[in-house]
Coordinates of C-alpha atoms in Angstrom, one line a residue:
M800 CA 263.2 123.7 39.8
P801 CA 259.8 124.3 38.2
S802 CA 256.9 122.9 39.9
L803 CA 255.7 119.5 38.8
P804 CA 252.1 119.3 37.8
N805 CA 249.7 117.1 39.8
N806 CA 249.8 114.1 37.6
I807 CA 251.8 110.7 37.6
Q808 CA 254.7 111.0 34.9
T809 CA 258.0 109.8 33.9
I810 CA 260.8 112.7 34.1
N811 CA 263.8 112.9 31.9
G812 CA 262.6 110.4 29.5
Y813 CA 265.6 107.8 28.5
N814 CA 268.2 109.6 30.3
K815 CA 270.0 107.7 33.1
D816 CA 268.6 110.1 35.7
A817 CA 264.9 109.4 34.8
Y818 CA 262.4 108.7 37.2
T819 CA 258.6 108.3 37.6
Y820 CA 257.0 110.9 39.8
Y821 CA 254.0 110.6 41.9
P822 CA 252.3 113.4 43.3
V823 CA 251.2 111.3 46.4
L824 CA 253.0 108.2 47.5
I825 CA 251.4 106.0 50.0
V826 CA 253.1 103.4 51.9
G827 CA 250.9 100.3 52.7
A828 CA 247.5 98.9 51.5
G829 CA 245.9 98.0 54.9
E830 CA 243.0 99.9 56.2
S831 CA 244.9 103.2 56.6
G832 CA 246.2 103.1 53.0
I833 CA 242.8 101.9 51.7
A834 CA 241.0 104.9 53.7
L835 CA 243.5 107.4 52.3
G836 CA 243.2 106.4 48.8
C837 CA 239.3 106.3 48.9
R838 CA 239.2 109.6 50.6
L839 CA 241.7 111.3 48.1
K840 CA 239.3 110.5 45.3
E841 CA 236.0 111.2 47.0
A842 CA 236.9 114.4 49.2
L843 CA 239.7 115.9 46.6
G844 CA 238.5 114.3 43.5
F845 CA 242.2 113.3 43.0
D846 CA 243.4 110.1 41.7
Q847 CA 247.1 110.6 40.8
F848 CA 248.5 108.6 43.5
R849 CA 250.2 105.2 44.1
I850 CA 250.1 102.8 47.0
F851 CA 252.9 100.5 47.4
E852 CA 252.3 97.2 49.5
R853 CA 255.1 94.7 50.4
Q854 CA 252.6 91.8 50.9
A855 CA 251.0 89.9 48.0
G856 CA 247.6 91.1 48.9
I857 CA 245.5 94.0 49.9
G858 CA 244.3 94.2 53.6
G859 CA 247.4 94.7 55.6
T860 CA 247.2 93.0 59.0
W861 CA 244.2 91.1 57.8
W862 CA 246.1 89.7 54.9
S863 CA 249.0 88.2 57.0
N864 CA 247.0 87.0 59.8
H865 CA 244.9 84.1 58.8
Y866 CA 245.1 81.7 61.7
P867 CA 242.3 79.5 62.6
G868 CA 239.3 81.5 64.3
V869 CA 241.0 84.9 63.2
A870 CA 238.0 87.5 63.6
C871 CA 237.1 91.1 64.6
D872 CA 236.8 91.7 68.4
V873 CA 235.0 94.9 67.8
P874 CA 231.3 94.9 66.5
A875 CA 231.9 94.9 62.7
A876 CA 229.4 97.6 62.2
F877 CA 231.9 99.8 64.0
Y878 CA 234.9 98.3 62.4
S879 CA 234.3 99.6 59.1
F880 CA 234.9 102.7 57.0
S881 CA 232.0 105.5 58.0
F882 CA 232.1 106.3 54.2
S883 CA 231.5 102.9 53.0
L884 CA 229.4 101.0 55.6
N885 CA 228.7 97.3 54.9
Y886 CA 225.1 96.3 55.7
K887 CA 225.6 92.7 54.9
W888 CA 228.0 91.6 57.7
T889 CA 227.0 87.9 58.4
S890 CA 227.7 88.1 62.0
L891 CA 228.4 90.8 64.7
F892 CA 232.1 89.6 65.0
P893 CA 233.0 88.3 61.5
G894 CA 235.9 86.3 60.6
G895 CA 239.0 87.6 58.8
S896 CA 238.2 86.3 55.4
E897 CA 234.9 88.4 55.4
I898 CA 237.0 91.6 56.6
I899 CA 239.4 90.9 53.6
N900 CA 236.4 90.8 51.3
Y901 CA 235.0 93.9 52.6
L902 CA 238.2 95.7 52.2
H903 CA 238.5 94.5 48.6
E904 CA 235.1 95.6 47.9
V905 CA 235.7 99.1 49.0
C906 CA 238.8 99.3 46.9
Q907 CA 236.7 98.1 43.9
K908 CA 233.8 100.6 44.7
Y909 CA 236.3 103.5 44.8
Q910 CA 238.1 102.2 41.9
I911 CA 241.5 102.3 43.5
V912 CA 242.6 98.7 42.8
D913 CA 244.6 99.8 39.9
K914 CA 246.5 102.5 42.2
I915 CA 247.9 99.6 44.3
Q916 CA 251.4 98.0 43.6
L917 CA 251.7 94.7 45.3
N918 CA 255.1 92.9 46.2
A919 CA 256.8 96.4 46.4
E920 CA 258.4 97.4 49.3
V921 CA 259.3 101.2 50.2
S922 CA 262.5 100.6 51.8
E923 CA 263.9 104.1 52.2
L924 CA 262.6 107.7 51.9
R925 CA 265.0 110.9 51.4
W926 CA 264.2 114.4 51.2
L927 CA 265.5 116.4 48.3
A928 CA 265.9 119.9 49.9
E929 CA 266.7 121.7 46.5
E930 CA 263.7 120.0 44.6
E931 CA 261.4 119.9 47.6
L932 CA 260.5 116.3 46.8
W933 CA 260.7 112.9 48.5
E934 CA 263.0 110.4 46.8
A935 CA 261.8 106.9 47.6
T936 CA 263.6 103.5 46.9
I937 CA 261.2 100.7 45.9
S938 CA 262.3 97.2 46.3
H939 CA 260.3 95.0 44.0
M940 CA 259.9 91.5 45.5
A941 CA 259.3 88.0 44.3
P942 CA 255.6 87.3 44.8
G943 CA 254.9 86.0 48.4
T944 CA 258.1 87.0 49.9
G945 CA 256.5 90.1 51.3
D946 CA 254.1 88.0 53.1
M947 CA 257.0 86.6 55.2
S948 CA 258.6 88.1 58.4
G949 CA 261.7 90.2 58.3
R950 CA 263.6 87.5 59.8
E951 CA 262.3 84.8 57.4
R952 CA 263.5 87.1 54.5
D953 CA 266.8 87.6 56.0
L954 CA 267.2 83.8 56.3
L955 CA 266.2 83.2 52.7
V956 CA 268.6 85.9 51.5
N957 CA 271.5 84.3 53.5
K958 CA 270.6 80.9 52.2
K959 CA 269.7 81.5 48.4
G960 CA 270.9 85.0 47.7
R961 CA 269.4 88.3 47.6
E962 CA 267.8 87.7 44.2
S963 CA 265.5 85.0 45.9
V964 CA 263.6 87.9 47.5
Y965 CA 264.4 91.1 45.8
L966 CA 264.0 91.2 42.0
R967 CA 265.0 95.0 41.4
Q968 CA 265.0 98.3 42.9
E969 CA 263.5 101.4 41.7
I970 CA 263.9 105.1 42.5
V971 CA 260.9 107.3 42.3
R972 CA 260.0 110.8 43.5
A973 CA 257.0 112.4 45.3
R974 CA 255.7 115.7 46.5
I975 CA 253.7 114.1 49.4
V976 CA 254.4 110.9 51.1
A977 CA 252.0 109.1 53.7
S978 CA 252.9 106.3 55.6
C979 CA 250.1 104.0 56.4
A980 CA 252.0 101.1 57.7
G981 CA 250.3 99.1 60.5
G982 CA 251.7 98.0 63.9
L983 CA 250.7 94.5 63.8
V984 CA 253.2 93.7 61.1
E985 CA 256.3 92.2 62.3
P986 CA 255.7 89.3 64.7
N987 CA 257.7 88.9 67.9
A988 CA 260.7 86.5 67.6
W989 CA 261.5 83.1 69.4
P990 CA 262.0 84.2 73.2
S991 CA 265.7 84.7 73.7
T992 CA 265.3 83.1 77.2
I993 CA 264.2 79.9 75.7
H994 CA 267.2 77.6 74.6
G995 CA 267.1 74.6 72.4
R996 CA 265.0 75.6 69.5
D997 CA 267.5 74.3 66.9
S998 CA 267.2 70.9 68.4
F999 CA 263.5 70.7 68.0
E1000 CA 262.4 68.5 65.2
G1001 CA 259.0 69.7 64.8
P1002 CA 257.6 72.6 63.2
V1003 CA 257.7 76.1 64.8
F1004 CA 255.8 79.2 63.6
H1005 CA 253.9 82.4 64.7
S1006 CA 250.3 82.7 64.6
A1007 CA 250.8 85.8 62.4
R1008 CA 252.5 83.5 59.6
W1009 CA 250.3 80.5 60.2
D1010 CA 251.5 77.4 58.3
H1011 CA 248.6 75.6 56.8
N1012 CA 250.6 72.8 55.6
V1013 CA 251.2 71.7 59.3
D1014 CA 249.2 68.7 59.9
L1015 CA 248.3 68.9 63.9
N1016 CA 246.0 65.9 63.9
G1017 CA 247.1 63.6 66.7
K1018 CA 249.9 65.9 67.7
D1019 CA 250.9 67.4 71.1
V1020 CA 250.9 71.1 70.6
I1021 CA 252.6 73.8 72.6
V1022 CA 251.4 77.5 72.4
V1023 CA 253.5 80.2 73.7
G1024 CA 251.4 83.2 74.6
T1025 CA 247.9 84.2 75.8
G1026 CA 247.2 87.5 73.8
C1027 CA 244.1 88.3 71.6
S1028 CA 245.3 85.9 68.6
A1029 CA 246.1 83.0 71.0
A1030 CA 242.5 83.5 72.6
Q1031 CA 241.0 82.8 69.1
F1032 CA 242.9 79.8 67.7
V1033 CA 243.5 77.9 70.9
P1034 CA 239.9 76.6 71.4
L1035 CA 239.8 75.4 67.8
L1036 CA 242.9 73.1 67.9
T1037 CA 241.5 70.0 69.6
K1038 CA 238.2 70.1 67.1
E1039 CA 237.8 69.3 63.6
P1040 CA 239.6 69.7 61.4
Y1041 CA 242.8 70.1 63.5
N1042 CA 242.3 67.4 66.0
A1043 CA 245.3 68.0 68.0
K1044 CA 245.8 65.2 70.7
S1045 CA 246.7 68.0 73.4
V1046 CA 247.3 71.7 73.7
T1047 CA 249.5 73.3 76.5
Q1048 CA 249.3 76.9 76.6
I1049 CA 252.2 78.9 78.4
M1050 CA 251.0 82.1 79.8
R1051 CA 253.2 84.7 81.3
S1052 CA 250.5 86.7 83.3
P1053 CA 246.7 86.5 83.1
P1054 CA 244.8 88.9 80.7
W1055 CA 241.5 90.5 81.8
V1056 CA 238.9 88.4 80.1
V1057 CA 235.5 90.4 79.0
P1058 CA 232.6 88.3 78.1
R1059 CA 231.9 89.0 74.3
L1060 CA 228.8 91.3 73.5
K1061 CA 225.7 89.2 72.4
P1062 CA 224.2 90.2 69.0
P1063 CA 220.9 92.1 69.4
F1064 CA 217.9 89.6 69.6
G1065 CA 220.1 86.7 69.6
K1066 CA 222.7 85.3 67.4
E1067 CA 220.6 83.2 65.2
R1068 CA 218.1 86.0 64.6
Y1069 CA 220.9 88.8 64.2
E1070 CA 222.6 86.8 61.4
K1071 CA 219.3 86.0 59.6
Y1072 CA 217.7 89.4 59.5
S1073 CA 220.3 92.2 60.1
P1074 CA 221.5 92.2 56.4
K1075 CA 218.1 92.7 55.2
V1076 CA 217.0 95.2 58.1
F1077 CA 220.1 97.3 57.8
S1078 CA 219.7 97.5 54.0
R1079 CA 216.1 98.5 54.0
V1080 CA 215.8 100.7 57.0
P1081 CA 217.5 104.1 56.4
G1082 CA 219.8 105.4 58.9
L1083 CA 219.5 102.0 61.1
A1084 CA 222.9 100.9 60.4
R1085 CA 224.3 104.4 61.2
L1086 CA 222.3 104.4 64.5
F1087 CA 223.7 100.9 65.3
R1088 CA 227.3 102.3 64.6
L1089 CA 226.7 105.3 66.9
T1090 CA 225.6 102.9 69.8
C1091 CA 228.7 100.9 69.5
F1092 CA 230.8 104.2 69.4
L1093 CA 229.1 105.4 72.6
I1094 CA 229.3 102.2 74.4
G1095 CA 233.0 102.2 73.8
E1096 CA 233.6 105.8 74.7
S1097 CA 231.8 105.4 78.0
D1098 CA 234.5 102.6 78.8
W1099 CA 237.2 105.5 78.5
F1100 CA 235.7 107.4 81.4
K1101 CA 234.9 104.5 83.6
L1102 CA 238.4 102.5 83.0
F1103 CA 241.2 104.5 81.7
P1104 CA 241.6 107.7 83.7
N1105 CA 243.5 107.7 87.1
T1106 CA 240.8 109.2 88.9
P1107 CA 238.2 108.3 91.9
Y1108 CA 235.6 107.7 89.2
G1109 CA 237.9 105.4 87.2
E1110 CA 239.2 103.7 90.0
K1111 CA 235.6 102.9 91.3
H1112 CA 234.5 101.5 88.1
R1113 CA 237.6 99.5 87.5
K1114 CA 237.2 97.7 90.8
K1115 CA 233.5 97.1 90.1
L1116 CA 234.3 95.6 86.7
E1117 CA 237.1 93.5 87.9
A1118 CA 235.0 91.9 90.6
K1119 CA 232.4 91.1 87.7
L1120 CA 235.0 89.7 85.5
V1121 CA 236.8 87.6 88.2
K1122 CA 233.2 86.1 89.2
H1123 CA 232.6 85.3 85.4
M1124 CA 236.0 83.6 85.0
K1125 CA 235.5 81.4 88.3
K1126 CA 232.2 80.5 87.1
T1127 CA 233.5 79.4 83.6
V1128 CA 236.8 77.6 84.4
P1129 CA 237.9 74.8 86.5
E1130 CA 239.0 75.6 89.9
K1131 CA 242.6 74.8 89.4
Y1132 CA 242.9 77.7 87.2
H1133 CA 241.2 80.2 89.4
E1134 CA 244.5 81.6 90.9
I1135 CA 246.7 81.9 87.6
L1136 CA 243.5 83.7 85.8
T1137 CA 242.9 86.3 88.4
P1138 CA 245.1 89.3 87.3
D1139 CA 246.8 91.5 90.0
Y1140 CA 246.8 94.6 87.9
S1141 CA 244.2 97.1 86.9
V1142 CA 241.8 96.2 83.9
G1143 CA 242.6 98.2 80.9
C1144 CA 246.3 98.3 81.7
K1145 CA 246.8 95.6 79.1
R1146 CA 244.5 95.1 76.0
R1147 CA 241.5 93.1 77.2
I1148 CA 240.4 89.9 75.5
F1149 CA 236.8 89.9 74.4
D1150 CA 235.8 86.3 74.6
A1151 CA 233.2 83.7 74.0
F1152 CA 235.4 80.5 73.6
W1153 CA 238.8 80.9 75.2
L1154 CA 237.8 80.5 78.9
P1155 CA 235.3 77.6 78.3
C1156 CA 237.9 75.6 76.3
F1157 CA 239.8 75.0 79.5
N1158 CA 237.0 72.6 80.4
D1159 CA 238.4 70.3 77.7
P1160 CA 240.7 67.8 79.0
K1161 CA 243.0 68.1 75.9
V1162 CA 243.7 71.7 76.8
E1163 CA 246.0 72.8 79.6
L1164 CA 247.2 76.1 81.0
T1165 CA 250.4 76.9 82.9
T1166 CA 252.4 79.7 84.1
K1167 CA 255.7 77.6 84.4
P1168 CA 258.2 78.7 81.8
I1169 CA 259.8 76.9 79.0
T1170 CA 263.2 76.3 80.4
K1171 CA 264.5 73.8 77.8
V1172 CA 263.5 72.6 74.4
S1173 CA 264.4 69.0 73.2
P1174 CA 263.7 67.2 69.8
K1175 CA 260.4 65.9 70.8
S1176 CA 259.6 67.5 74.0
I1177 CA 259.7 70.7 76.3
T1178 CA 260.7 71.1 79.9
I1179 CA 258.6 73.7 81.9
G1180 CA 259.8 74.8 85.3
P1181 CA 261.1 74.9 87.9
G1182 CA 259.7 78.0 88.9
R1183 CA 256.6 80.0 87.8
T1184 CA 256.0 83.3 86.0
Y1185 CA 252.5 84.1 88.0
P1186 CA 251.8 84.4 90.7
D1187 CA 254.9 85.9 92.1
P1188 CA 257.3 82.9 93.0
S1189 CA 258.0 84.6 96.2
D1190 CA 254.3 84.2 97.3
T1191 CA 254.4 81.4 99.7
N1192 CA 250.7 81.4 100.1
S1193 CA 250.2 80.3 96.4
K1194 CA 249.2 76.8 95.6
V1195 CA 250.4 77.0 92.1
S1196 CA 252.8 74.3 91.3
T1197 CA 256.7 75.5 90.6
D1198 CA 258.0 71.7 90.0
E1199 CA 259.8 70.8 86.9
E1200 CA 257.9 68.9 84.2
T1201 CA 258.6 67.5 80.9
L1202 CA 255.8 67.6 78.1
P1203 CA 255.8 65.8 74.8
A1204 CA 255.8 68.3 71.9
D1205 CA 255.4 67.8 68.1
A1206 CA 254.7 71.7 67.2
I1207 CA 255.2 74.9 68.8
I1208 CA 253.1 77.8 67.9
L1209 CA 254.1 81.4 69.0
G1210 CA 251.3 83.6 69.9
N1211 CA 253.6 86.2 71.6
G1212 CA 252.6 89.4 69.8
F1213 CA 254.3 91.9 67.5
E1214 CA 257.1 94.4 67.6
I1215 CA 254.7 97.1 68.3
Q1216 CA 257.5 99.5 69.3
N1217 CA 259.4 99.5 66.1
W1218 CA 257.4 102.2 64.4
L1219 CA 257.7 102.3 60.8
H1220 CA 260.2 99.4 60.5
P1221 CA 262.0 98.6 58.4
L1222 CA 261.3 101.8 56.4
K1223 CA 264.2 104.3 56.8
I1224 CA 263.2 107.9 56.6
R1225 CA 265.9 110.8 56.2
G1226 CA 264.5 114.3 56.6
K1227 CA 265.9 117.8 55.6
D1228 CA 269.0 117.3 57.8
G1229 CA 269.7 113.7 56.4
E1230 CA 268.8 112.4 60.0
L1231 CA 267.0 109.2 60.2
L1232 CA 263.6 109.6 61.7
Q1233 CA 264.4 106.6 64.0
D1234 CA 267.3 108.7 65.2
V1235 CA 265.4 111.6 66.0
W1236 CA 263.1 109.7 68.1
E1237 CA 265.8 108.1 69.8
S1238 CA 267.3 111.4 70.7
R1239 CA 263.9 112.7 72.1
G1240 CA 263.1 109.6 74.3
G1241 CA 261.1 107.5 71.9
A1242 CA 258.6 107.4 69.0
Q1243 CA 256.3 110.4 68.6
A1244 CA 254.6 112.8 66.3
Y1245 CA 252.5 115.9 66.4
M1246 CA 248.9 114.7 66.7
G1247 CA 250.4 111.3 66.0
N1248 CA 250.7 112.7 62.4
A1249 CA 253.6 114.7 61.5
M1250 CA 257.4 115.4 62.6
D1251 CA 259.4 118.5 62.2
G1252 CA 262.2 118.2 59.8
F1253 CA 260.2 115.9 57.6
P1254 CA 258.1 118.3 55.4
N1255 CA 255.1 116.7 53.4
F1256 CA 255.3 113.7 55.3
F1257 CA 252.2 112.3 57.0
I1258 CA 251.7 109.3 59.3
V1259 CA 248.4 107.7 59.4
F1260 CA 247.8 105.8 62.7
G1261 CA 251.1 107.1 64.1
P1262 CA 252.6 107.2 67.5
N1263 CA 250.0 107.7 70.4
T1264 CA 247.0 107.4 68.3
A1265 CA 245.8 103.9 69.8
T1266 CA 243.0 104.2 72.3
G1267 CA 242.4 100.7 74.0
H1268 CA 238.7 101.1 73.9
S1269 CA 237.5 102.0 70.2
S1270 CA 237.9 101.1 66.7
V1271 CA 241.2 101.3 64.9
I1272 CA 239.5 102.2 61.8
L1273 CA 238.0 105.2 63.4
A1274 CA 241.5 106.3 64.7
S1275 CA 242.8 105.9 61.1
E1276 CA 239.9 107.8 59.6
N1277 CA 240.7 110.5 61.9
M1278 CA 244.3 110.7 60.7
V1279 CA 243.4 110.5 57.2
E1280 CA 240.9 113.6 57.6
Y1281 CA 243.5 115.5 59.4
S1282 CA 246.2 114.8 56.8
L1283 CA 243.9 115.8 54.0
K1284 CA 243.5 119.3 55.1
F1285 CA 247.3 119.9 54.5
I1286 CA 247.5 117.5 51.4
K1287 CA 244.5 119.4 49.7
K1288 CA 246.7 122.8 50.4
I1289 CA 249.8 121.3 48.9
L1290 CA 248.2 119.9 45.8
S1291 CA 246.1 123.0 45.2
G1292 CA 249.4 125.1 45.2
D1293 CA 248.5 127.1 48.2
V1294 CA 251.6 126.1 49.8
K1295 CA 254.5 124.0 48.5
T1296 CA 255.6 122.4 51.7
A1297 CA 254.0 121.8 55.2
E1298 CA 256.0 120.9 58.2
V1299 CA 255.2 120.9 61.8
K1300 CA 257.4 123.4 63.9
K1301 CA 259.8 121.6 66.4
E1302 CA 258.8 123.4 69.5
S1303 CA 255.1 122.6 68.7
E1304 CA 256.2 118.7 68.3
I1305 CA 258.0 118.7 71.4
A1306 CA 255.3 120.5 73.5
W1307 CA 252.7 118.2 72.2
T1308 CA 254.6 115.2 72.9
K1309 CA 255.5 116.4 76.5
M1310 CA 251.8 116.9 77.1
V1311 CA 250.8 113.4 75.8
Q1312 CA 253.6 111.7 77.8
E1313 CA 252.5 113.7 81.0
R1314 CA 248.7 113.0 80.6
L1315 CA 249.4 109.2 80.0
Q1316 CA 251.1 109.1 83.3
D1317 CA 247.8 109.7 84.8
T1318 CA 246.1 106.8 82.9
V1319 CA 245.9 103.1 83.5
F1320 CA 248.2 102.5 80.6
N1321 CA 251.1 103.6 82.8
M1322 CA 249.7 103.5 86.3
G1323 CA 247.9 100.0 86.1
G1324 CA 250.7 97.9 87.5
C1325 CA 251.4 95.8 84.6
Q1326 CA 253.8 95.2 81.9
N1327 CA 252.3 96.0 78.5
W1328 CA 253.2 96.5 74.9
Y1329 CA 252.2 100.1 75.0
R1330 CA 255.4 101.0 76.8
T1331 CA 259.0 100.4 76.1
A1332 CA 261.3 99.1 78.7
D1333 CA 262.3 102.4 80.0
G1334 CA 258.6 103.5 80.3
W1335 CA 258.1 105.4 77.1
N1336 CA 254.7 105.1 76.0
S1337 CA 254.4 105.7 72.1
T1338 CA 251.1 103.9 71.6
G1339 CA 248.3 105.1 73.8
Y1340 CA 246.2 108.1 73.2
P1341 CA 245.5 110.1 76.7
A1342 CA 241.7 111.0 75.8
P1343 CA 238.5 109.7 74.4
Q1344 CA 238.3 109.4 70.6
P1345 CA 236.1 112.6 70.0
V1346 CA 238.4 114.8 72.4
V1347 CA 241.7 116.4 71.2
P1348 CA 243.6 117.6 74.2
P1349 CA 244.0 121.3 74.3
P1350 CA 247.2 122.4 72.2
P1351 CA 250.4 123.3 74.0
R1352 CA 250.3 126.7 75.6
G1353 CA 251.3 129.5 73.2
S1354 CA 249.7 127.7 70.2
V1355 CA 247.0 129.7 68.1
W1356 CA 244.5 128.1 66.2
C1357 CA 243.4 129.6 62.6
R1358 CA 240.1 128.4 61.7
R1359 CA 240.9 124.7 61.4
Y1360 CA 244.5 124.9 60.9
H1361 CA 247.0 124.8 63.6
S1362 CA 249.8 127.4 63.7
A1363 CA 252.1 124.6 64.7
I1364 CA 252.3 123.8 60.8
R1365 CA 255.1 125.9 59.2
V1366 CA 254.9 127.2 55.6
S1367 CA 257.2 129.5 54.0
S1368 CA 255.7 132.9 53.5
S1369 CA 257.2 132.9 49.7
Q1370 CA 255.2 129.8 48.9
I1371 CA 251.8 131.2 49.8
R1372 CA 249.6 131.8 46.8
P1373 CA 248.2 135.2 46.2
G1374 CA 245.0 135.7 48.0
A1375 CA 246.0 133.5 51.0
S1376 CA 246.0 135.2 54.4
A1377 CA 249.5 136.0 56.2
D1378 CA 248.1 135.2 59.4
C1379 CA 246.6 132.0 58.4
P1380 CA 248.9 130.7 55.5
M1381 CA 247.1 127.4 55.2
R1382 CA 243.9 129.1 54.2
M1383 CA 242.8 128.7 50.6
N1384 CA 241.0 131.5 48.6
K1385 CA 237.3 130.2 48.1
D1386 CA 237.1 130.9 44.4
Q1387 CA 240.1 128.8 43.6
V1388 CA 239.2 125.9 41.1
Y1389 CA 241.3 122.7 42.1
Q1390 CA 243.5 121.6 39.2
Q1391 CA 244.8 118.0 38.7
G1392 CA 247.1 118.6 35.8
P1393 CA 247.2 120.1 32.3
E1394 CA 245.3 117.3 30.9
A1395 CA 242.9 116.9 33.6
Q1396 CA 241.3 119.8 35.0
Y1397 CA 238.3 119.3 37.3
S1398 CA 235.3 121.5 36.7
E1399 CA 233.5 123.7 39.1
D1400 CA 230.6 121.2 39.1
K1401 CA 232.8 118.2 39.6
R1402 CA 234.2 120.1 42.6
N1403 CA 231.0 121.0 44.1
E1404 CA 230.0 117.4 43.7
S1405 CA 232.9 116.2 45.6
K1406 CA 232.2 118.8 48.3
K1407 CA 228.8 117.5 48.8
K1408 CA 230.0 114.0 49.0
H1409 CA 232.5 115.1 51.6
T1410 CA 230.0 116.8 53.7
R1411 CA 227.8 113.6 53.7
A1412 CA 230.7 111.6 54.7
K1413 CA 231.7 113.9 57.5
R1414 CA 228.1 113.8 58.6
S1415 CA 228.2 110.0 58.6
R1416 CA 230.9 109.8 61.2
Y1417 CA 228.8 111.5 63.8
I1418 CA 225.3 110.1 62.8
S1419 CA 226.4 106.4 62.8
I1420 CA 225.1 102.8 64.2
A1421 CA 222.4 100.3 65.3
W1422 CA 219.6 98.8 66.9
F1423 CA 218.8 99.4 70.5
A1424 CA 221.5 99.8 73.2
A1425 CA 219.9 97.5 75.8
P1426 CA 220.3 94.4 74.0
L1427 CA 223.9 95.2 73.1
L1428 CA 225.0 95.6 76.6
E1429 CA 224.1 91.8 77.2
T1430 CA 227.1 89.4 76.9
E1431 CA 227.5 86.0 75.8
S1432 CA 228.1 84.9 79.3
Q1433 CA 224.6 85.9 80.5

């Protein structure tokens, strides 16, 4: 089959086998998809791509999570793109609506809004070996149904028919596919151990699908879970405009709660002056960004490795956090809010409001499990989930208790381990990616980015790329930049397909899993969402952000391109090195298509922007480090 040019087009006209061809197809319009789209334009001068997004709006997890109090728990200067800093954040930890506005502004700035197709789910990908293209099934959805959880959509289909959700299907093809699907997408279901939900007469919803039509005024509210989301919305429920009569929060085990950083020079002055100062003083915003980055990276060495140095600093921090907790909450909660595992094993809660809210007589915290749900009440106990019920020295009650309940809100997390769900991806051998993962022990990818048997397929923020101490956006940008190295070679025609070697993927994954065994993620003594029930950790990254663990033994690096990537020698363009098949001849001119050839001047301009963007990732962020190290509890 002749090579297709690098522009979007319809193939085969009016024939039955006609289809739309995309040089690059991106799954998801969250932070990762936005970053990839912007960098394709900025770094490569390439705009012939399409981003398909299931939801009705741009923003990914920030679009779907709109519960009361939703906000960034990482300083916003660091929770933003290095290539498009925002100098006008209204606070150090802005709310979700402000983050959505920022993401929309970035899309407008880089003119990629028209490249995003909403209410369109990529439901299946299949590699066509003969054509060396990906065939994608696009399900066009009724507006808004993509914002529902998968279970909610299934219920709607069963009740009103498939056409109530899915309007039509379209088959398209693409040379390159990048999955930018996020992890905080599908909320966990109602706990299977709690019986009687169907008998409950009040509303039940997950915080990630907050029902703003539910009036909580004067109501008795039950909250299941004590993760980061619940820590943000629970303190607000008894206040205006929600005015709940009572809130009872069900906790399985306590999180480590870290006092949130105080804005430099105080909250009021920071919010008043920082937008002006950051906008007018060159380099200051990037200095602040660098400061936030370095503070986070120092946490890695202090908290996450299973070393004497790490153990020493964990114990020191744990004592400090327990002291802070006991100073903040009533004494009756001291025992159940003292974790029995190492700090860092679970995701920490960076908090300014959750612990103080337990001084409100309307808010209660318990570790008694829900054992029964009735029409207007719940029963908790007998028993408790923390401390260990067998601990006879504990003073925590295990008695059965019935509580009035008008509404139940689930804050019990997400299906993190269902990577790329519900997307089905069939590679060269027709085998599903999820089946390949299952046969190898769990979700995995070389550098968190590519799998053997799945050519020209890149995962942004894939397995084992979450750090637990830094910015998700930084991790996504790292994956975007790594992917672009190979996307550039494919689009320029240096190679037709790029695929990681099986032995390199397996060796990489083996190394990652071995190193994770020596971190607090695996050795911290807790049950966390990083690991599956059988102990496979497909989430955590076993090193600081700037560090790439040494490649598996036997691998050879060729300039910036790893020998683990396989390309067919018959597909190497003339002038490329056989020893380094991914290298591109320096005098080649990038071509976008017959009707849109970029000039050498345009290419040089793009290179300069790319260099500035790369430099910005290292020369980045803010005022002085000392004020940043203060917390809101001090």
